mmCIF file of C-alpha atoms and ligand atoms in Angstrom:
data_model
loop_
_atom_site.group_PDB
_atom_site.id
_atom_site.type_symbol
_atom_site.label_atom_id
_atom_site.label_comp_id
_atom_site.label_asym_id
_atom_site.label_seq_id
_atom_site.Cartn_x
_atom_site.Cartn_y
_atom_site.Cartn_z
ATOM 1 C CA MET Y 207 -96.584 -209.132 16.351
ATOM 2 C CA PRO Y 208 -97.324 -210.580 19.823
ATOM 3 C CA ALA Y 209 -99.326 -208.227 22.047
ATOM 4 C CA SER Y 210 -96.484 -208.169 24.609
ATOM 5 C CA VAL Y 211 -94.112 -206.715 22.002
ATOM 6 C CA ALA Y 212 -96.682 -204.061 20.764
ATOM 7 C CA SER Y 213 -96.926 -202.943 24.400
ATOM 8 C CA LEU Y 214 -93.124 -202.734 24.610
ATOM 9 C CA GLU Y 215 -93.223 -200.139 21.791
ATOM 10 C CA ALA Y 216 -95.590 -198.113 23.824
ATOM 11 C CA LEU Y 217 -93.149 -198.271 26.844
ATOM 12 C CA LEU Y 218 -90.224 -196.846 24.887
ATOM 13 C CA PRO Y 219 -90.932 -193.200 25.795
ATOM 14 C CA ARG Y 220 -91.143 -194.283 29.548
ATOM 15 C CA LEU Y 221 -87.724 -196.092 29.798
ATOM 16 C CA SER Y 222 -85.829 -192.808 30.211
ATOM 17 C CA SER Y 223 -86.668 -190.545 33.173
ATOM 18 C CA ALA Y 224 -85.198 -188.766 36.172
ATOM 19 C CA THR Y 225 -86.955 -191.385 38.322
ATOM 20 C CA PHE Y 226 -86.248 -195.099 38.000
ATOM 21 C CA ASP Y 227 -89.599 -196.992 37.271
ATOM 22 C CA PRO Y 228 -89.238 -200.608 38.368
ATOM 23 C CA ALA Y 229 -92.491 -201.721 36.608
ATOM 24 C CA VAL Y 230 -91.246 -200.367 33.277
ATOM 25 C CA PHE Y 231 -87.771 -201.826 33.846
ATOM 26 C CA ARG Y 232 -89.120 -205.347 34.546
ATOM 27 C CA LYS Y 233 -90.811 -205.307 31.084
ATOM 28 C CA THR Y 234 -88.031 -203.520 29.078
ATOM 29 C CA GLY Y 235 -84.938 -204.923 30.789
ATOM 30 C CA VAL Y 236 -83.325 -201.488 30.380
ATOM 31 C CA PHE Y 237 -83.817 -198.025 31.948
ATOM 32 C CA VAL Y 238 -82.054 -194.723 31.588
ATOM 33 C CA VAL Y 239 -81.924 -192.679 34.785
ATOM 34 C CA ARG Y 240 -81.325 -189.056 33.879
ATOM 35 C CA ASN Y 241 -79.220 -186.532 35.627
ATOM 36 C CA ALA Y 242 -79.235 -188.550 38.821
ATOM 37 C CA ILE Y 243 -75.653 -188.321 40.081
ATOM 38 C CA ALA Y 244 -74.466 -185.276 42.067
ATOM 39 C CA ARG Y 245 -72.737 -182.803 39.798
ATOM 40 C CA ASP Y 246 -69.597 -182.458 41.929
ATOM 41 C CA VAL Y 247 -69.207 -186.280 42.000
ATOM 42 C CA VAL Y 248 -69.643 -186.618 38.239
ATOM 43 C CA ASP Y 249 -67.146 -183.673 37.538
ATOM 44 C CA ALA Y 250 -64.529 -185.315 39.722
ATOM 45 C CA TRP Y 251 -64.938 -188.597 37.795
ATOM 46 C CA VAL Y 252 -64.640 -186.927 34.420
ATOM 47 C CA SER Y 253 -61.589 -184.975 35.388
ATOM 48 C CA GLU Y 254 -59.886 -188.045 37.003
ATOM 49 C CA TRP Y 255 -60.599 -189.982 33.833
ATOM 50 C CA LYS Y 256 -59.049 -187.225 31.607
ATOM 51 C CA VAL Y 257 -55.849 -187.231 33.663
ATOM 52 C CA PHE Y 258 -55.728 -191.066 33.728
ATOM 53 C CA HIS Y 259 -56.393 -191.495 29.947
ATOM 54 C CA ALA Y 260 -53.704 -188.875 29.097
ATOM 55 C CA THR Y 261 -51.192 -190.695 31.150
ATOM 56 C CA ILE Y 262 -52.105 -194.312 30.011
ATOM 57 C CA LEU Y 263 -52.283 -193.244 26.349
ATOM 58 C CA GLU Y 264 -48.884 -191.669 26.631
ATOM 59 C CA LYS Y 265 -47.457 -195.063 27.704
ATOM 60 C CA GLY Y 266 -49.619 -196.912 25.230
ATOM 61 C CA ARG Y 267 -52.150 -199.261 26.795
ATOM 62 C CA ASP Y 268 -52.420 -203.008 26.749
ATOM 63 C CA VAL Y 269 -55.604 -203.506 24.580
ATOM 64 C CA ASN Y 270 -57.647 -206.613 25.779
ATOM 65 C CA ARG Y 271 -57.357 -209.179 22.983
ATOM 66 C CA ALA Y 272 -60.551 -211.047 23.944
ATOM 67 C CA ASN Y 273 -62.638 -207.940 24.286
ATOM 68 C CA PRO Y 274 -60.878 -204.673 23.098
ATOM 69 C CA VAL Y 275 -63.453 -202.289 24.670
ATOM 70 C CA SER Y 276 -62.871 -203.837 28.172
ATOM 71 C CA LEU Y 277 -60.082 -201.814 29.869
ATOM 72 C CA ASN Y 278 -57.228 -203.911 31.361
ATOM 73 C CA GLU Y 279 -55.377 -201.140 33.265
ATOM 74 C CA GLN Y 280 -55.845 -200.596 36.982
ATOM 75 C CA LEU Y 281 -58.062 -197.589 37.533
ATOM 76 C CA PRO Y 282 -57.141 -194.725 39.821
ATOM 77 C CA GLU Y 283 -58.724 -194.678 43.311
ATOM 78 C CA ARG Y 284 -61.832 -192.637 42.594
ATOM 79 C CA LEU Y 285 -62.739 -194.367 39.377
ATOM 80 C CA ALA Y 286 -61.939 -197.810 40.920
ATOM 81 C CA HIS Y 287 -64.662 -197.238 43.498
ATOM 82 C CA MET Y 288 -67.357 -195.416 41.564
ATOM 83 C CA TYR Y 289 -69.868 -198.230 42.356
ATOM 84 C CA ARG Y 290 -69.832 -197.109 46.003
ATOM 85 C CA GLU Y 291 -71.795 -193.959 45.159
ATOM 86 C CA PRO Y 292 -75.050 -194.589 47.083
ATOM 87 C CA VAL Y 293 -77.412 -193.627 44.245
ATOM 88 C CA PHE Y 294 -76.726 -196.926 42.360
ATOM 89 C CA ALA Y 295 -77.598 -199.424 45.097
ATOM 90 C CA GLN Y 296 -80.323 -197.116 46.228
ATOM 91 C CA THR Y 297 -81.909 -197.226 42.716
ATOM 92 C CA LEU Y 298 -81.538 -201.064 42.459
ATOM 93 C CA LYS Y 299 -83.298 -201.653 45.822
ATOM 94 C CA ALA Y 300 -86.580 -201.369 43.981
ATOM 95 C CA ILE Y 301 -85.812 -204.511 41.976
ATOM 96 C CA MET Y 302 -83.291 -206.369 44.139
ATOM 97 C CA GLY Y 303 -84.443 -205.687 47.637
ATOM 98 C CA ASP Y 304 -82.412 -204.229 50.572
ATOM 99 C CA HIS Y 305 -79.334 -206.374 50.317
ATOM 100 C CA ILE Y 306 -77.110 -205.712 47.273
ATOM 101 C CA ALA Y 307 -73.546 -206.610 46.305
ATOM 102 C CA LEU Y 308 -71.089 -205.862 43.517
ATOM 103 C CA TYR Y 309 -70.241 -208.595 41.033
ATOM 104 C CA ASN Y 310 -67.763 -206.757 38.866
ATOM 105 C CA HIS Y 311 -66.615 -203.227 38.081
ATOM 106 C CA ARG Y 312 -64.736 -202.296 34.921
ATOM 107 C CA PHE Y 313 -64.607 -199.615 32.220
ATOM 108 C CA VAL Y 314 -65.699 -200.214 28.631
ATOM 109 C CA ILE Y 315 -64.140 -197.627 26.329
ATOM 110 C CA LYS Y 316 -64.081 -196.776 22.650
ATOM 111 C CA ASP Y 317 -61.043 -194.569 21.914
ATOM 112 C CA ALA Y 318 -58.484 -194.609 19.139
ATOM 113 C CA LEU Y 319 -57.192 -198.060 20.227
ATOM 114 C CA SER Y 320 -60.556 -199.747 20.471
ATOM 115 C CA PRO Y 321 -63.026 -198.030 18.083
ATOM 116 C CA ASN Y 322 -64.709 -201.064 16.659
ATOM 117 C CA LYS Y 323 -68.262 -202.409 16.976
ATOM 118 C CA VAL Y 324 -69.307 -204.944 19.586
ATOM 119 C CA PHE Y 325 -71.532 -207.688 18.227
ATOM 120 C CA LEU Y 326 -75.057 -208.395 19.548
ATOM 121 C CA HIS Y 327 -74.810 -210.512 22.682
ATOM 122 C CA GLN Y 328 -76.144 -211.062 26.205
ATOM 123 C CA ASP Y 329 -73.798 -211.004 29.171
ATOM 124 C CA SER Y 330 -75.376 -213.679 31.410
ATOM 125 C CA CYS Y 331 -73.642 -216.554 29.601
ATOM 126 C CA TYR Y 332 -70.314 -215.187 30.698
ATOM 127 C CA HIS Y 333 -71.369 -214.836 34.350
ATOM 128 C CA ALA Y 334 -71.084 -217.197 37.348
ATOM 129 C CA GLY Y 335 -73.656 -217.307 40.176
ATOM 130 C CA ASN Y 336 -77.276 -216.382 39.855
ATOM 131 C CA LEU Y 337 -78.938 -214.921 36.840
ATOM 132 C CA ASN Y 338 -80.612 -211.855 38.403
ATOM 133 C CA LYS Y 339 -77.701 -209.492 37.812
ATOM 134 C CA CYS Y 340 -77.781 -206.026 36.268
ATOM 135 C CA SER Y 341 -75.201 -203.845 34.665
ATOM 136 C CA VAL Y 342 -75.142 -200.190 35.666
ATOM 137 C CA PHE Y 343 -73.491 -198.253 32.818
ATOM 138 C CA VAL Y 344 -72.190 -194.860 33.901
ATOM 139 C CA PRO Y 345 -70.965 -192.541 31.105
ATOM 140 C CA VAL Y 346 -67.853 -190.484 31.817
ATOM 141 C CA SER Y 347 -68.065 -188.785 28.443
ATOM 142 C CA ARG Y 348 -70.742 -187.964 25.923
ATOM 143 C CA VAL Y 349 -72.226 -191.223 24.521
ATOM 144 C CA ASP Y 350 -74.290 -191.309 21.234
ATOM 145 C CA LYS Y 351 -74.739 -193.368 18.184
ATOM 146 C CA ASP Y 352 -71.799 -191.676 16.406
ATOM 147 C CA ASN Y 353 -69.209 -192.691 19.059
ATOM 148 C CA GLY Y 354 -70.414 -196.230 19.481
ATOM 149 C CA GLY Y 355 -73.151 -195.956 22.079
ATOM 150 C CA LEU Y 356 -74.917 -199.053 23.170
ATOM 151 C CA THR Y 357 -78.071 -200.297 21.399
ATOM 152 C CA PHE Y 358 -80.452 -202.337 23.566
ATOM 153 C CA HIS Y 359 -82.973 -204.889 22.232
ATOM 154 C CA VAL Y 360 -85.858 -203.876 24.523
ATOM 155 C CA GLY Y 361 -87.641 -206.830 26.199
ATOM 156 C CA SER Y 362 -85.148 -209.493 24.902
ATOM 157 C CA HIS Y 363 -84.270 -210.496 28.445
ATOM 158 C CA ARG Y 364 -87.554 -212.379 28.607
ATOM 159 C CA LEU Y 365 -86.021 -215.158 26.491
ATOM 160 C CA GLY Y 366 -83.627 -215.896 29.456
ATOM 161 C CA VAL Y 367 -80.176 -217.241 28.858
ATOM 162 C CA LEU Y 368 -79.870 -218.604 25.342
ATOM 163 C CA GLY Y 369 -77.572 -221.550 26.305
ATOM 164 C CA ASP Y 370 -74.542 -220.595 24.220
ATOM 165 C CA ALA Y 371 -72.202 -217.560 24.174
ATOM 166 C CA GLY Y 372 -71.501 -215.545 21.108
ATOM 167 C CA GLU Y 373 -73.093 -213.307 18.424
ATOM 168 C CA ILE Y 374 -76.925 -213.506 18.414
ATOM 169 C CA ASP Y 375 -78.899 -213.501 15.147
ATOM 170 C CA PRO Y 376 -82.038 -211.531 15.940
ATOM 171 C CA THR Y 377 -83.715 -212.373 12.575
ATOM 172 C CA SER Y 378 -83.633 -216.067 13.544
ATOM 173 C CA PHE Y 379 -86.456 -215.545 16.123
ATOM 174 C CA ASP Y 380 -90.175 -215.291 15.380
ATOM 175 C CA VAL Y 381 -90.338 -212.353 17.830
ATOM 176 C CA GLN Y 382 -88.506 -209.019 16.948
ATOM 177 C CA TRP Y 383 -87.673 -206.626 19.797
ATOM 178 C CA PRO Y 384 -87.748 -202.881 19.363
ATOM 179 C CA THR Y 385 -84.268 -201.297 19.709
ATOM 180 C CA VAL Y 386 -83.069 -198.052 21.486
ATOM 181 C CA THR Y 387 -79.694 -196.301 21.355
ATOM 182 C CA PRO Y 388 -79.947 -193.707 24.115
ATOM 183 C CA GLU Y 389 -77.776 -190.492 24.091
ATOM 184 C CA LEU Y 390 -76.109 -190.203 27.381
ATOM 185 C CA MET Y 391 -74.287 -187.539 29.286
ATOM 186 C CA PRO Y 392 -72.167 -187.733 32.473
ATOM 187 C CA GLY Y 393 -74.718 -187.566 35.276
ATOM 188 C CA ASP Y 394 -77.049 -190.161 33.603
ATOM 189 C CA PHE Y 395 -76.764 -193.866 34.141
ATOM 190 C CA VAL Y 396 -78.368 -197.018 32.548
ATOM 191 C CA VAL Y 397 -79.541 -200.086 34.338
ATOM 192 C CA MET Y 398 -79.578 -203.227 32.152
ATOM 193 C CA ASP Y 399 -80.696 -206.804 32.918
ATOM 194 C CA SER Y 400 -77.672 -208.988 32.164
ATOM 195 C CA ARG Y 401 -79.861 -211.212 29.978
ATOM 196 C CA LEU Y 402 -80.809 -208.287 27.785
ATOM 197 C CA TRP Y 403 -79.312 -208.327 24.218
ATOM 198 C CA HIS Y 404 -77.071 -205.364 23.424
ATOM 199 C CA GLU Y 405 -74.521 -204.280 20.768
ATOM 200 C CA SER Y 406 -72.678 -201.130 19.794
ATOM 201 C CA GLY Y 407 -71.493 -199.582 16.531
ATOM 202 C CA PRO Y 408 -67.953 -198.315 15.654
ATOM 203 C CA ASN Y 409 -66.798 -194.949 17.010
ATOM 204 C CA LEU Y 410 -67.082 -192.753 13.853
ATOM 205 C CA SER Y 411 -67.005 -189.340 15.378
ATOM 206 C CA GLY Y 412 -63.708 -189.827 17.153
ATOM 207 C CA ILE Y 413 -64.914 -188.469 20.459
ATOM 208 C CA ASP Y 414 -63.801 -191.037 23.019
ATOM 209 C CA ARG Y 415 -66.816 -193.074 24.422
ATOM 210 C CA ILE Y 416 -66.068 -193.807 28.004
ATOM 211 C CA MET Y 417 -68.352 -195.752 30.460
ATOM 212 C CA ALA Y 418 -68.093 -197.686 33.633
ATOM 213 C CA ASP Y 419 -69.873 -201.047 33.637
ATOM 214 C CA MET Y 420 -70.625 -202.048 37.229
ATOM 215 C CA ILE Y 421 -72.491 -205.320 37.633
ATOM 216 C CA MET Y 422 -74.632 -205.590 40.719
ATOM 217 C CA GLN Y 423 -76.681 -208.400 42.236
ATOM 218 C CA PRO Y 424 -78.677 -209.375 45.320
ATOM 219 C CA ALA Y 425 -76.332 -210.086 48.284
ATOM 220 C CA ASP Y 426 -77.446 -213.795 48.491
ATOM 221 C CA ASP Y 427 -75.219 -214.567 45.486
ATOM 222 C CA PRO Y 428 -71.991 -216.415 46.479
ATOM 223 C CA THR Y 429 -70.117 -214.596 43.716
ATOM 224 C CA GLY Y 430 -70.455 -211.221 45.425
ATOM 225 C CA GLN Y 431 -67.314 -209.117 45.510
ATOM 226 C CA GLU Y 432 -68.233 -206.305 47.939
ATOM 227 C CA LEU Y 433 -71.309 -205.539 49.879
ATOM 228 C CA LEU Y 434 -72.995 -202.283 48.650
ATOM 229 C CA CYS Y 435 -75.955 -202.053 51.028
ATOM 230 C CA GLY Y 436 -77.796 -204.095 53.688
ATOM 231 C CA GLU Y 437 -76.066 -207.367 54.801
ATOM 232 C CA TRP Y 438 -74.651 -210.324 53.274
ATOM 233 C CA GLN Y 439 -77.242 -213.021 52.717
ATOM 234 C CA THR Y 440 -74.738 -215.813 52.064
ATOM 235 C CA ASP Y 441 -71.828 -217.240 54.051
ATOM 236 C CA VAL Y 442 -70.280 -219.157 51.118
ATOM 237 C CA PHE Y 443 -68.325 -217.452 48.421
ATOM 238 C CA TYR Y 444 -66.209 -218.249 45.323
ATOM 239 C CA SER Y 445 -64.477 -216.116 42.727
ATOM 240 C CA PRO Y 446 -65.713 -216.014 39.127
ATOM 241 C CA LYS Y 447 -62.360 -214.568 38.183
ATOM 242 C CA THR Y 448 -60.598 -217.907 38.517
ATOM 243 C CA ILE Y 449 -63.416 -220.122 37.343
ATOM 244 C CA THR Y 450 -61.387 -222.465 35.195
ATOM 245 C CA ARG Y 451 -59.539 -223.845 38.284
ATOM 246 C CA HIS Y 452 -62.901 -225.436 39.308
ATOM 247 C CA PHE Y 453 -63.199 -227.451 36.145
ATOM 248 C CA VAL Y 454 -61.408 -230.710 35.184
ATOM 249 C CA ASN Y 455 -62.401 -229.911 31.661
ATOM 250 C CA SER Y 456 -64.659 -227.208 30.100
ATOM 251 C CA ARG Y 457 -65.363 -225.043 27.098
ATOM 252 C CA ILE Y 458 -62.974 -222.385 28.111
ATOM 253 C CA LEU Y 459 -60.206 -224.875 28.867
ATOM 254 C CA LYS Y 460 -60.747 -226.479 25.425
ATOM 255 C CA ILE Y 461 -60.671 -223.166 23.605
ATOM 256 C CA VAL Y 462 -57.390 -222.238 25.352
ATOM 257 C CA LYS Y 463 -55.951 -225.678 24.425
ATOM 258 C CA TYR Y 464 -57.082 -225.456 20.840
ATOM 259 C CA GLU Y 465 -55.818 -221.946 20.304
ATOM 260 C CA LYS Y 466 -52.350 -223.093 21.653
ATOM 261 C CA GLN Y 467 -52.441 -226.045 19.256
ATOM 262 C CA LEU Y 468 -53.458 -223.842 16.365
ATOM 263 C CA ALA Y 469 -50.566 -221.346 17.111
ATOM 264 C CA GLN Y 470 -48.112 -224.219 17.344
ATOM 265 C CA LEU Y 471 -49.347 -225.710 13.943
ATOM 266 C CA LYS Y 472 -49.012 -222.322 12.275
ATOM 267 C CA ALA Y 473 -45.577 -221.858 13.759
ATOM 268 C CA ASP Y 474 -44.520 -225.373 12.486
ATOM 269 C CA MET Y 475 -45.865 -224.764 8.930
ATOM 270 C CA PRO Y 476 -43.223 -224.332 6.287
ATOM 271 C CA ALA Y 477 -43.038 -220.653 5.076
ATOM 272 C CA GLN Y 478 -45.330 -219.988 2.090
ATOM 273 C CA HIS Y 479 -43.719 -218.514 -1.038
HETATM 274 O O1 AKG O 217 -68.667 -201.282 25.336
HETATM 275 C C1 AKG O 217 -69.559 -201.748 24.510
HETATM 276 O O2 AKG O 217 -70.000 -201.108 23.561
HETATM 277 C C2 AKG O 217 -70.146 -203.048 24.842
HETATM 278 C C3 AKG O 217 -69.366 -203.879 25.816
HETATM 279 C C4 AKG O 217 -70.096 -205.068 26.207
HETATM 280 O O3 AKG O 217 -71.319 -205.158 26.093
HETATM 281 C C5 AKG O 217 -69.408 -206.148 26.946
HETATM 282 O O4 AKG O 217 -68.194 -206.147 26.984
HETATM 283 O O5 AKG O 217 -70.121 -207.102 27.381
HETATM 284 FE FE1 FE2 O 218 -72.130 -206.920 27.093
#
């Protein structure tokens, strides 16, 4: 085992604490900040989620076909702007500097309509702009192994962007990273380097697993959506949400084209008896 991986094992007990430790985070690529959000703020999020979920479930929600855990529905006001709570940018200053912006804010949920596992992957290959982004995962319910909590492959961000997007085979590498599946409660949050490998199991307990996934980055990135602290460090911007319009041809455009062709071929096939 490389010495750097042996030293990661030793860091595991230190990647979860009431105080963010940037030196540990740089090596591990993941850190759990415990009990760090004001109780009244967290309670308001939890109760707003309960009302929202009851009402969307009543109507039946539109499950995202490409990524079932990623919530499509428009969030109510307070949940839509959770990322503005100062503790998040304040924490990230230690690794990103004084000027920080939002890249994307969404919810990733495992309820009765999206209970399945999420395969091992890194997020960076799906992002536009610079590669120094972090996810801040904020639980709005209990999160543990039984309801499909995230497992992180500690230190794997060191391999950088792997150059393709999809399910990673961890056994194919010479180096094996230690894994952690932290139990989380509302009030905690996780900081994860977007290059870090992560996955999650199915929701077996049936207790809804609800988390916000807010991606933050230094404010010099032209894909910034909203300034969180400091000042903008760029005067050019573009939106990652409509990225295909900037391509004459691309992998995404090809997949869309091939899927349409496949659906047409299936529709044209004589019925099987
Ligand atoms: O919600 C999960 O368990 C994982 C979601 C995730 O990693 C993603 O959508 O990129
Ligand atoms: Fe992910």
